[in-house]
Amino acid sequence: SIALVAPTADDARSVMLSSGREHQPEASGILAVSSSDFYPRYEVSNRRLVWPNGSVATTYSAEEPERLRGPQHHFAWVDEIAAWAKHGEAWDQLLFGLRLGDHPQACITTTPRPIPLLKRLLADRATVVTRGTTYDNRANLSPSWYASIITGFEGTRLGRQELMGEILSDVPGALWTLGL
């Protein structure tokens, strides 16, 4: 049993599932990258994928943390946790249900922002961190988009966050710190 948790229900469908296979050959969601010999069935009304071996992945919106209350999972894929409006509530409810199997785990994919939850997760000794940058993903991006974005944002504060995946804290020279 797998939980797929995104900032919104639409994000779960369009980013994590990305079912527009014919229309978006570069899509990277589960349905777009699944092999034809082990392709999951998408049950729209149940918000879930079911694989031929019986594994089930259910989508959730972090906007509705209460939906995570009760269901149990072996694994979770959490996308863009730093963009969740109710990140603390949704994460806590997910954790309470992440209790099946010998070693329940969550995989978090996000552009980092200095939110307390992300800082707490990064400080946890059980967290394994893998980092990637836009430069690492260049082969999968439109050359014109890449040139435009790199030209416009490389070397900027926003570029450090969005392109390099850095967690930025205080702005140099600011009168107020994030701690205040």
Coordinates of N, CA, C and O in Angstrom, one line a residue:
S1 N 0.8 -1.2 0.0 CA 0.0 0.0 0.0 C 0.9 1.2 0.0 O 1.8 1.4 0.8
I2 N 0.6 2.1 -0.9 CA 1.5 3.3 -1.1 C 0.6 4.6 -1.1 O -0.5 4.6 -1.7
A3 N 1.1 5.6 -0.4 CA 0.4 6.9 -0.3 C 1.1 7.8 -1.3 O 2.4 7.9 -1.3
L4 N 0.4 8.5 -2.2 CA 1.0 9.5 -3.1 C 0.4 10.8 -2.6 O -0.8 11.1 -2.8
V5 N 1.2 11.7 -2.0 CA 0.7 12.9 -1.4 C 1.4 14.1 -2.1 O 2.6 14.2 -2.2
A6 N 0.5 15.0 -2.7 CA 0.9 16.2 -3.4 C 0.3 17.4 -2.8 O -0.6 17.3 -1.9
P7 N 0.8 18.6 -3.1 CA 0.2 19.8 -2.6 C -1.4 19.9 -2.8 O -2.1 20.3 -1.9
T8 N -1.8 19.5 -4.0 CA -3.3 19.5 -4.3 C -3.6 18.2 -5.0 O -2.8 17.5 -5.5
A9 N -4.9 17.9 -5.1 CA -5.4 16.8 -5.8 C -5.0 16.8 -7.3 O -4.6 15.8 -7.9
D10 N -5.1 18.0 -7.9 CA -4.7 18.2 -9.3 C -3.2 17.9 -9.5 O -2.8 17.3 -10.5
D11 N -2.4 18.4 -8.5 CA -1.0 18.1 -8.6 C -0.7 16.6 -8.6 O 0.2 16.1 -9.3
A12 N -1.4 15.9 -7.7 CA -1.2 14.4 -7.7 C -1.5 13.8 -9.0 O -0.8 12.9 -9.5
R13 N -2.6 14.2 -9.7 CA -3.0 13.6 -11.0 C -2.0 14.1 -12.1 O -1.5 13.3 -12.8
S14 N -1.8 15.4 -12.2 CA -1.0 15.9 -13.3 C 0.5 15.7 -13.2 O 1.2 15.6 -14.2
V15 N 1.0 15.6 -12.0 CA 2.5 15.5 -11.8 C 2.9 14.1 -11.4 O 3.7 13.5 -12.1
M16 N 2.2 13.6 -10.4 CA 2.6 12.2 -9.9 C 2.1 11.1 -10.8 O 2.9 10.2 -11.0
L17 N 0.9 11.2 -11.3 CA 0.4 10.2 -12.1 C 0.7 10.5 -13.6 O 1.1 9.6 -14.3
S18 N 0.5 11.7 -14.0 CA 0.8 12.2 -15.4 C 0.3 11.2 -16.4 O 1.0 10.6 -17.1
S19 N -1.0 11.1 -16.5 CA -1.6 10.1 -17.3 C -1.7 10.5 -18.8 O -2.1 9.7 -19.6
G20 N -1.4 11.7 -19.1 CA -1.5 12.1 -20.5 C -0.4 11.6 -21.4 O 0.3 12.3 -22.1
R21 N -0.2 10.3 -21.4 CA 0.9 9.6 -22.0 C 1.0 9.9 -23.5 O 2.1 10.2 -24.0
E22 N -0.1 9.9 -24.2 CA -0.1 10.2 -25.7 C 0.2 11.6 -26.0 O 0.8 11.9 -27.0
H23 N -0.2 12.5 -25.1 CA -0.1 13.9 -25.3 C 1.2 14.5 -24.8 O 1.6 15.6 -25.2
Q24 N 1.8 13.9 -23.8 CA 3.1 14.4 -23.2 C 4.1 13.3 -23.2 O 4.3 12.6 -22.1
P25 N 4.8 13.0 -24.3 CA 5.8 11.9 -24.2 C 6.9 12.1 -23.3 O 7.6 11.2 -22.8
E26 N 7.1 13.4 -22.8 CA 8.2 13.6 -21.9 C 7.7 13.6 -20.4 O 8.5 13.8 -19.5
A27 N 6.5 13.3 -20.2 CA 5.9 13.3 -18.9 C 6.7 12.2 -18.0 O 7.2 11.2 -18.5
S28 N 6.8 12.5 -16.7 CA 7.6 11.7 -15.9 C 6.8 11.1 -14.7 O 7.4 10.5 -13.8
G29 N 5.5 11.2 -14.7 CA 4.7 10.6 -13.7 C 4.6 9.0 -13.8 O 5.1 8.4 -14.8
I30 N 4.0 8.4 -12.8 CA 4.0 6.9 -12.8 C 3.5 6.3 -14.0 O 4.0 5.4 -14.6
L31 N 2.3 6.8 -14.5 CA 1.7 6.2 -15.7 C 2.5 6.4 -16.9 O 2.6 5.6 -17.8
A32 N 3.2 7.5 -17.0 CA 4.0 7.8 -18.2 C 5.3 6.9 -18.3 O 5.8 6.7 -19.4
V33 N 5.8 6.5 -17.1 CA 7.1 5.7 -17.1 C 6.9 4.3 -16.9 O 7.8 3.5 -16.9
S34 N 5.6 3.8 -16.6 CA 5.4 2.4 -16.4 C 5.5 1.6 -17.6 O 5.1 2.0 -18.7
S35 N 6.1 0.4 -17.5 CA 6.2 -0.5 -18.6 C 4.9 -1.1 -19.0 O 4.0 -1.3 -18.1
S36 N 4.7 -1.4 -20.3 CA 3.5 -1.9 -20.7 C 3.2 -3.3 -20.2 O 2.0 -3.7 -20.0
D37 N 4.2 -4.1 -19.8 CA 4.0 -5.4 -19.2 C 3.7 -5.4 -17.7 O 3.4 -6.5 -17.1
F38 N 3.8 -4.2 -17.1 CA 3.4 -4.1 -15.7 C 2.7 -2.8 -15.4 O 3.1 -2.0 -14.5
Y39 N 1.8 -2.5 -16.3 CA 1.1 -1.2 -16.3 C 0.0 -1.2 -15.3 O -0.9 -2.1 -15.3
P40 N -0.1 -0.1 -14.4 CA -1.2 -0.1 -13.4 C -2.5 0.4 -14.0 O -2.5 1.1 -15.0
R41 N -3.6 -0.1 -13.4 CA -4.9 0.4 -13.8 C -5.2 1.6 -13.0 O -5.1 1.6 -11.7
Y42 N -5.7 2.7 -13.6 CA -6.0 3.9 -12.9 C -7.5 3.9 -12.6 O -8.3 4.0 -13.5
E43 N -7.8 3.9 -11.3 CA -9.2 4.0 -10.9 C -9.5 5.4 -10.4 O -9.3 5.8 -9.3
V44 N -10.0 6.2 -11.4 CA -10.2 7.7 -11.1 C -11.1 7.9 -9.9 O -10.7 8.7 -9.0
S45 N -12.2 7.2 -9.8 CA -13.1 7.5 -8.7 C -12.6 7.1 -7.3 O -13.0 7.6 -6.3
N46 N -11.6 6.2 -7.3 CA -11.0 5.8 -6.1 C -9.7 6.5 -5.8 O -9.0 6.2 -4.8
R47 N -9.3 7.3 -6.7 CA -8.0 8.1 -6.6 C -6.8 7.1 -6.4 O -5.9 7.4 -5.7
R48 N -6.8 6.0 -7.2 CA -5.7 5.1 -7.0 C -5.3 4.3 -8.2 O -6.0 4.2 -9.2
L49 N -4.1 3.8 -8.1 CA -3.5 2.9 -9.1 C -3.5 1.5 -8.6 O -3.2 1.4 -7.4
V50 N -3.7 0.5 -9.4 CA -3.7 -0.9 -9.0 C -2.8 -1.6 -10.0 O -3.1 -1.6 -11.2
W51 N -1.7 -2.2 -9.5 CA -0.8 -2.9 -10.4 C -1.2 -4.4 -10.5 O -2.0 -4.9 -9.7
P52 N -0.7 -5.1 -11.5 CA -1.1 -6.5 -11.8 C -0.8 -7.4 -10.6 O -1.5 -8.4 -10.4
N53 N 0.1 -7.1 -9.7 CA 0.4 -7.9 -8.6 C -0.4 -7.5 -7.3 O -0.2 -8.1 -6.3
G54 N -1.3 -6.6 -7.5 CA -2.2 -6.2 -6.4 C -1.7 -5.0 -5.5 O -2.5 -4.5 -4.7
S55 N -0.5 -4.5 -5.8 CA -0.1 -3.3 -5.1 C -1.0 -2.1 -5.5 O -1.5 -2.0 -6.6
V56 N -1.3 -1.3 -4.5 CA -2.2 -0.1 -4.6 C -1.5 1.1 -4.2 O -0.9 1.2 -3.1
A57 N -1.6 2.2 -5.0 CA -1.1 3.5 -4.6 C -2.3 4.5 -4.7 O -3.0 4.6 -5.7
T58 N -2.6 5.2 -3.6 CA -3.7 6.1 -3.5 C -3.2 7.5 -3.4 O -2.3 7.8 -2.7
T59 N -3.9 8.4 -4.1 CA -3.5 9.8 -4.2 C -4.2 10.6 -3.0 O -5.3 10.3 -2.7
Y60 N -3.4 11.5 -2.5 CA -4.0 12.4 -1.4 C -3.5 13.8 -1.7 O -2.5 14.1 -2.3
S61 N -4.3 14.8 -1.3 CA -4.0 16.2 -1.3 C -3.6 16.6 0.1 O -4.3 16.4 1.1
A62 N -2.5 17.3 0.2 CA -2.0 17.9 1.5 C -3.0 18.9 2.0 O -2.9 19.3 3.1
E63 N -3.8 19.4 1.1 CA -4.9 20.4 1.5 C -5.9 19.8 2.4 O -6.7 20.5 3.1
E64 N -6.0 18.4 2.3 CA -7.0 17.7 3.1 C -6.3 16.7 4.0 O -6.4 15.5 3.8
P65 N -5.6 17.1 5.1 CA -4.9 16.2 5.9 C -5.8 15.2 6.6 O -5.3 14.0 6.8
E66 N -7.1 15.5 6.8 CA -8.0 14.5 7.4 C -8.1 13.2 6.6 O -8.5 12.2 7.1
R67 N -8.0 13.3 5.3 CA -8.1 12.1 4.4 C -7.0 11.1 4.7 O -7.1 10.0 4.4
L68 N -5.9 11.6 5.3 CA -4.8 10.7 5.6 C -5.0 10.1 7.0 O -4.2 9.2 7.3
R69 N -6.0 10.5 7.7 CA -6.3 9.9 9.0 C -7.0 8.6 8.7 O -8.0 8.5 8.1
G70 N -6.4 7.5 9.2 CA -7.0 6.2 9.1 C -6.3 5.2 8.1 O -6.0 4.1 8.5
P71 N -6.1 5.6 6.8 CA -5.5 4.7 5.9 C -4.1 4.3 6.4 O -3.4 5.1 6.9
Q72 N -3.7 3.0 6.1 CA -2.4 2.6 6.4 C -1.6 2.3 5.2 O -2.1 1.9 4.1
H73 N -0.3 2.5 5.3 CA 0.6 2.4 4.1 C 1.9 1.7 4.5 O 2.4 1.9 5.6
H74 N 2.5 1.1 3.5 CA 3.9 0.6 3.6 C 4.9 1.7 3.2 O 6.0 1.8 3.8
F75 N 4.5 2.4 2.2 CA 5.4 3.4 1.6 C 4.6 4.7 1.3 O 3.4 4.7 1.1
A76 N 5.4 5.8 1.1 CA 4.7 7.0 0.6 C 5.7 7.8 -0.3 O 6.9 7.7 -0.1
W77 N 5.1 8.3 -1.3 CA 5.9 9.3 -2.1 C 5.2 10.6 -1.9 O 4.0 10.8 -2.1
V78 N 6.0 11.6 -1.4 CA 5.6 12.9 -1.0 C 6.2 13.9 -2.0 O 7.4 14.0 -2.0
D79 N 5.4 14.6 -2.7 CA 5.9 15.5 -3.7 C 5.7 17.0 -3.2 O 4.6 17.4 -2.8
E80 N 6.7 17.8 -3.4 CA 6.7 19.2 -3.1 C 6.2 19.6 -1.7 O 5.4 20.4 -1.6
I81 N 6.7 18.9 -0.7 CA 6.3 19.1 0.7 C 6.5 20.5 1.1 O 5.8 21.1 1.9
A82 N 7.5 21.2 0.5 CA 7.8 22.6 0.9 C 6.7 23.6 0.4 O 6.7 24.7 0.8
A83 N 5.9 23.1 -0.5 CA 4.8 23.9 -1.1 C 3.4 23.5 -0.4 O 2.4 24.1 -0.8
W84 N 3.4 22.6 0.5 CA 2.1 22.2 1.1 C 1.6 23.3 2.0 O 2.4 23.8 2.9
A85 N 0.4 23.7 1.8 CA -0.2 24.8 2.7 C -0.3 24.3 4.1 O -0.2 25.1 5.0
K86 N -0.6 23.0 4.3 CA -0.8 22.5 5.7 C 0.2 21.4 5.9 O -0.1 20.2 6.3
H87 N 1.5 21.8 5.7 CA 2.6 20.7 5.7 C 2.7 20.0 7.1 O 2.8 18.8 7.1
G88 N 2.6 20.7 8.2 CA 2.7 20.0 9.5 C 1.6 19.0 9.7 O 1.8 17.9 10.1
E89 N 0.3 19.5 9.5 CA -0.8 18.6 9.7 C -0.8 17.4 8.8 O -1.0 16.2 9.2
A90 N -0.6 17.6 7.5 CA -0.6 16.6 6.5 C 0.5 15.6 6.8 O 0.3 14.3 6.7
W91 N 1.7 16.0 7.0 CA 2.9 15.2 7.3 C 2.6 14.3 8.6 O 2.8 13.1 8.5
D92 N 2.1 14.9 9.6 CA 1.8 14.2 10.8 C 0.8 13.1 10.6 O 0.9 11.9 11.0
Q93 N -0.3 13.4 9.9 CA -1.3 12.4 9.6 C -0.8 11.2 8.7 O -1.1 10.1 8.9
L94 N 0.1 11.6 7.8 CA 0.7 10.6 6.9 C 1.6 9.6 7.8 O 1.5 8.4 7.7
L95 N 2.3 10.2 8.7 CA 3.2 9.4 9.6 C 2.4 8.4 10.4 O 2.8 7.3 10.6
F96 N 1.3 8.8 10.9 CA 0.5 7.9 11.8 C 0.0 6.7 11.0 O -0.2 5.6 11.5
G97 N -0.2 6.9 9.7 CA -0.6 5.8 8.8 C 0.5 5.0 8.1 O 0.3 4.0 7.5
L98 N 1.7 5.5 8.2 CA 2.8 4.9 7.6 C 3.4 3.8 8.6 O 4.4 4.0 9.2
R99 N 2.6 2.7 8.7 CA 2.9 1.8 9.8 C 2.9 0.3 9.3 O 2.9 -0.6 10.2
L100 N 2.8 0.0 8.0 CA 2.7 -1.4 7.6 C 4.1 -1.9 7.2 O 5.0 -1.2 6.7
G101 N 4.2 -3.2 7.3 CA 5.5 -3.8 6.9 C 6.6 -3.7 7.9 O 6.4 -3.1 9.0
D102 N 7.7 -4.2 7.6 CA 8.9 -4.2 8.5 C 9.6 -2.9 8.5 O 10.3 -2.5 9.5
H103 N 9.5 -2.1 7.4 CA 10.3 -0.9 7.4 C 9.6 0.2 6.5 O 10.0 0.5 5.4
P104 N 8.5 0.7 7.0 CA 7.8 1.7 6.3 C 8.7 3.0 6.0 O 9.5 3.3 6.8
Q105 N 8.5 3.5 4.8 CA 9.4 4.6 4.4 C 8.7 5.6 3.5 O 7.7 5.3 2.9
A106 N 9.2 6.8 3.5 CA 8.7 7.9 2.7 C 9.8 8.4 1.8 O 10.9 8.6 2.3
C107 N 9.5 8.7 0.6 CA 10.4 9.3 -0.4 C 9.8 10.7 -0.6 O 8.7 10.9 -1.0
I108 N 10.6 11.8 -0.3 CA 10.2 13.1 -0.5 C 10.9 13.8 -1.6 O 12.2 13.8 -1.6
T109 N 10.2 14.3 -2.6 CA 10.8 15.0 -3.7 C 10.3 16.5 -3.6 O 9.1 16.7 -3.6
T110 N 11.2 17.4 -3.5 CA 10.8 18.8 -3.3 C 11.9 19.8 -3.7 O 13.0 19.5 -3.6
T111 N 11.5 21.0 -4.1 CA 12.4 22.1 -4.2 C 12.4 22.7 -2.8 O 11.3 23.0 -2.2
P112 N 13.6 22.7 -2.2 CA 13.6 23.1 -0.7 C 13.3 24.6 -0.5 O 13.6 25.5 -1.3
R113 N 12.6 24.8 0.6 CA 12.3 26.1 1.2 C 12.5 26.0 2.7 O 12.4 24.9 3.2
P114 N 12.9 27.1 3.3 CA 13.2 27.0 4.7 C 12.0 26.9 5.7 O 11.9 27.7 6.6
I115 N 11.2 25.9 5.5 CA 10.0 25.7 6.3 C 10.5 24.8 7.5 O 11.4 24.0 7.4
P116 N 9.9 25.0 8.7 CA 10.3 24.2 9.9 C 10.3 22.7 9.7 O 11.2 22.0 10.1
L117 N 9.2 22.2 9.0 CA 9.1 20.8 8.8 C 10.3 20.2 8.0 O 10.9 19.2 8.3
L118 N 10.7 20.9 6.9 CA 11.8 20.4 6.1 C 13.1 20.5 6.9 O 14.0 19.6 6.8
K119 N 13.3 21.6 7.7 CA 14.5 21.7 8.5 C 14.5 20.5 9.5 O 15.6 19.9 9.8
R120 N 13.4 20.2 10.1 CA 13.3 19.1 11.0 C 13.6 17.7 10.4 O 14.4 16.9 10.9
L121 N 13.1 17.5 9.2 CA 13.4 16.3 8.5 C 14.9 16.2 8.1 O 15.5 15.1 8.2
L122 N 15.5 17.3 7.7 CA 16.9 17.2 7.3 C 17.8 17.0 8.5 O 18.9 16.4 8.4
A123 N 17.3 17.4 9.7 CA 18.1 17.2 10.9 C 18.0 15.8 11.5 O 18.8 15.4 12.4
D124 N 17.0 15.1 11.1 CA 16.7 13.8 11.6 C 17.8 12.8 11.0 O 18.0 12.7 9.8
R125 N 18.4 12.1 12.0 CA 19.5 11.1 11.6 C 19.0 10.0 10.7 O 19.8 9.4 10.0
A126 N 17.7 9.7 10.7 CA 17.1 8.7 9.9 C 16.9 9.1 8.4 O 16.7 8.3 7.6
T127 N 17.0 10.4 8.2 CA 16.7 10.9 6.8 C 18.0 10.7 6.0 O 19.1 11.1 6.4
V128 N 17.8 10.2 4.8 CA 18.8 10.1 3.8 C 18.5 11.1 2.7 O 17.5 11.2 2.2
V129 N 19.5 12.0 2.4 CA 19.3 13.1 1.5 C 20.1 12.8 0.2 O 21.3 12.5 0.2
T130 N 19.4 13.0 -0.9 CA 20.0 12.9 -2.2 C 19.6 14.3 -2.9 O 18.5 14.7 -2.8
R131 N 20.6 14.9 -3.4 CA 20.3 16.2 -4.0 C 20.6 16.2 -5.6 O 21.4 15.4 -6.0
G132 N 19.8 17.0 -6.3 CA 20.0 17.1 -7.7 C 19.8 18.6 -8.1 O 19.1 19.3 -7.4
T133 N 20.3 19.0 -9.2 CA 20.2 20.4 -9.6 C 19.5 20.4 -11.0 O 19.4 19.3 -11.7
T134 N 19.1 21.5 -11.5 CA 18.6 21.6 -12.8 C 19.7 21.2 -13.8 O 19.4 20.6 -14.9
Y135 N 20.9 21.5 -13.5 CA 22.1 21.1 -14.4 C 22.1 19.6 -14.6 O 22.4 19.1 -15.6
D136 N 21.8 18.9 -13.5 CA 21.8 17.4 -13.5 C 20.7 16.9 -14.4 O 20.8 15.8 -14.9
N137 N 19.7 17.6 -14.6 CA 18.5 17.2 -15.3 C 18.4 17.8 -16.8 O 17.4 17.7 -17.4
R138 N 19.5 18.4 -17.2 CA 19.5 19.1 -18.5 C 19.1 18.3 -19.6 O 18.3 18.7 -20.5
A139 N 19.4 17.0 -19.7 CA 19.1 16.1 -20.8 C 17.6 15.9 -21.0 O 17.1 15.6 -22.1
N140 N 16.8 16.2 -19.9 CA 15.4 16.0 -20.0 C 14.6 17.3 -20.1 O 13.4 17.2 -20.1
L141 N 15.3 18.4 -20.4 CA 14.6 19.7 -20.4 C 14.7 20.3 -21.8 O 15.7 20.0 -22.6
S142 N 13.8 21.1 -22.2 CA 13.8 21.8 -23.5 C 15.0 22.7 -23.5 O 15.3 23.5 -22.6
P143 N 15.8 22.6 -24.6 CA 17.0 23.5 -24.7 C 16.7 25.0 -24.6 O 17.4 25.7 -24.0
S144 N 15.6 25.4 -25.2 CA 15.2 26.8 -25.2 C 14.8 27.2 -23.7 O 15.2 28.3 -23.3
W145 N 14.0 26.4 -23.1 CA 13.7 26.6 -21.7 C 14.9 26.7 -20.8 O 15.1 27.6 -20.0
Y146 N 15.8 25.7 -21.0 CA 17.0 25.7 -20.2 C 17.8 26.9 -20.4 O 18.3 27.6 -19.4
A147 N 18.0 27.3 -21.6 CA 18.9 28.5 -21.9 C 18.2 29.8 -21.3 O 18.9 30.6 -20.6
S148 N 16.9 29.9 -21.4 CA 16.2 31.1 -20.9 C 16.3 31.1 -19.3 O 16.6 32.1 -18.7
I149 N 16.0 30.0 -18.7 CA 16.0 29.9 -17.2 C 17.4 30.1 -16.7 O 17.6 30.9 -15.7
I150 N 18.4 29.5 -17.2 CA 19.7 29.6 -16.8 C 20.2 31.1 -16.9 O 20.7 31.7 -16.0
T151 N 19.9 31.6 -18.1 CA 20.3 33.0 -18.3 C 19.6 34.0 -17.4 O 20.2 34.9 -16.8
G152 N 18.4 33.7 -17.1 CA 17.6 34.6 -16.2 C 17.8 34.5 -14.7 O 17.7 35.4 -14.0
F153 N 18.2 33.3 -14.3 CA 18.2 33.0 -12.9 C 19.6 32.5 -12.3 O 19.7 32.5 -11.1
E154 N 20.5 32.1 -13.1 CA 21.8 31.7 -12.6 C 22.5 32.8 -11.8 O 22.5 33.9 -12.3
G155 N 22.9 32.4 -10.7 CA 23.6 33.4 -9.8 C 22.7 34.2 -9.0 O 23.2 35.0 -8.1
T156 N 21.4 34.1 -9.1 CA 20.5 34.9 -8.3 C 20.1 34.1 -7.1 O 20.3 32.8 -7.0
R157 N 19.5 34.7 -6.1 CA 19.0 34.0 -4.9 C 17.9 33.0 -5.3 O 18.0 31.9 -4.8
L158 N 17.0 33.4 -6.1 CA 15.9 32.5 -6.5 C 16.5 31.3 -7.3 O 16.1 30.2 -7.2
G159 N 17.5 31.6 -8.1 CA 18.2 30.6 -8.9 C 18.9 29.5 -8.0 O 18.9 28.3 -8.2
R160 N 19.5 30.0 -6.9 CA 20.1 29.1 -5.9 C 19.1 28.1 -5.4 O 19.4 26.9 -5.2
Q161 N 17.9 28.6 -5.1 CA 16.9 27.8 -4.5 C 16.3 26.8 -5.6 O 16.2 25.6 -5.4
E162 N 15.9 27.4 -6.7 CA 15.2 26.6 -7.8 C 16.1 25.8 -8.7 O 15.7 24.8 -9.1
L163 N 17.2 26.3 -9.0 CA 18.2 25.6 -9.9 C 19.1 24.7 -9.2 O 19.4 23.6 -9.6
M164 N 19.6 25.2 -8.0 CA 20.6 24.4 -7.3 C 20.0 23.6 -6.1 O 20.7 22.8 -5.6
G165 N 18.8 23.8 -5.8 CA 18.1 23.1 -4.7 C 18.7 23.4 -3.3 O 18.7 22.6 -2.4
E166 N 19.1 24.7 -3.1 CA 19.6 25.1 -1.8 C 18.5 25.6 -0.9 O 17.6 26.2 -1.4
I167 N 18.6 25.3 0.4 CA 17.7 25.9 1.3 C 18.3 27.2 1.8 O 19.4 27.2 2.3
L168 N 17.6 28.2 1.4 CA 18.1 29.6 1.8 C 17.4 30.1 3.0 O 16.2 29.9 3.2
S169 N 18.2 30.6 3.9 CA 17.6 31.1 5.1 C 17.6 32.7 5.0 O 16.9 33.2 4.2
D170 N 18.3 33.3 5.8 CA 18.2 34.8 5.9 C 18.8 35.5 4.6 O 19.8 35.0 4.1
V171 N 18.1 36.6 4.3 CA 18.6 37.4 3.2 C 19.8 38.3 3.7 O 19.6 38.9 4.7
P172 N 20.9 38.2 3.1 CA 22.0 39.0 3.5 C 21.6 40.5 3.6 O 21.1 41.1 2.7
G173 N 21.9 41.1 4.8 CA 21.6 42.6 5.0 C 20.2 42.9 5.4 O 19.9 44.0 5.6
A174 N 19.4 41.8 5.6 CA 18.0 42.1 5.9 C 17.9 42.6 7.4 O 18.7 42.2 8.2
L175 N 16.9 43.4 7.6 CA 16.6 43.9 8.9 C 16.0 42.9 9.9 O 16.2 42.9 11.1
W176 N 15.3 41.9 9.3 CA 14.6 40.9 10.1 C 15.1 39.5 9.6 O 15.2 39.3 8.4
T177 N 15.4 38.7 10.6 CA 15.8 37.3 10.3 C 14.6 36.4 10.3 O 13.5 36.8 10.8
L178 N 14.7 35.2 9.7 CA 13.6 34.3 9.7 C 13.2 33.9 11.1 O 12.1 33.7 11.4
G179 N 14.2 33.8 12.0 CA 14.0 33.5 13.4 C 13.1 34.5 14.1 O 12.3 34.1 14.9
L180 N 13.3 35.7 13.7 CA 12.5 36.8 14.3 C 11.1 36.7 13.8 O 10.1 37.0 14.5

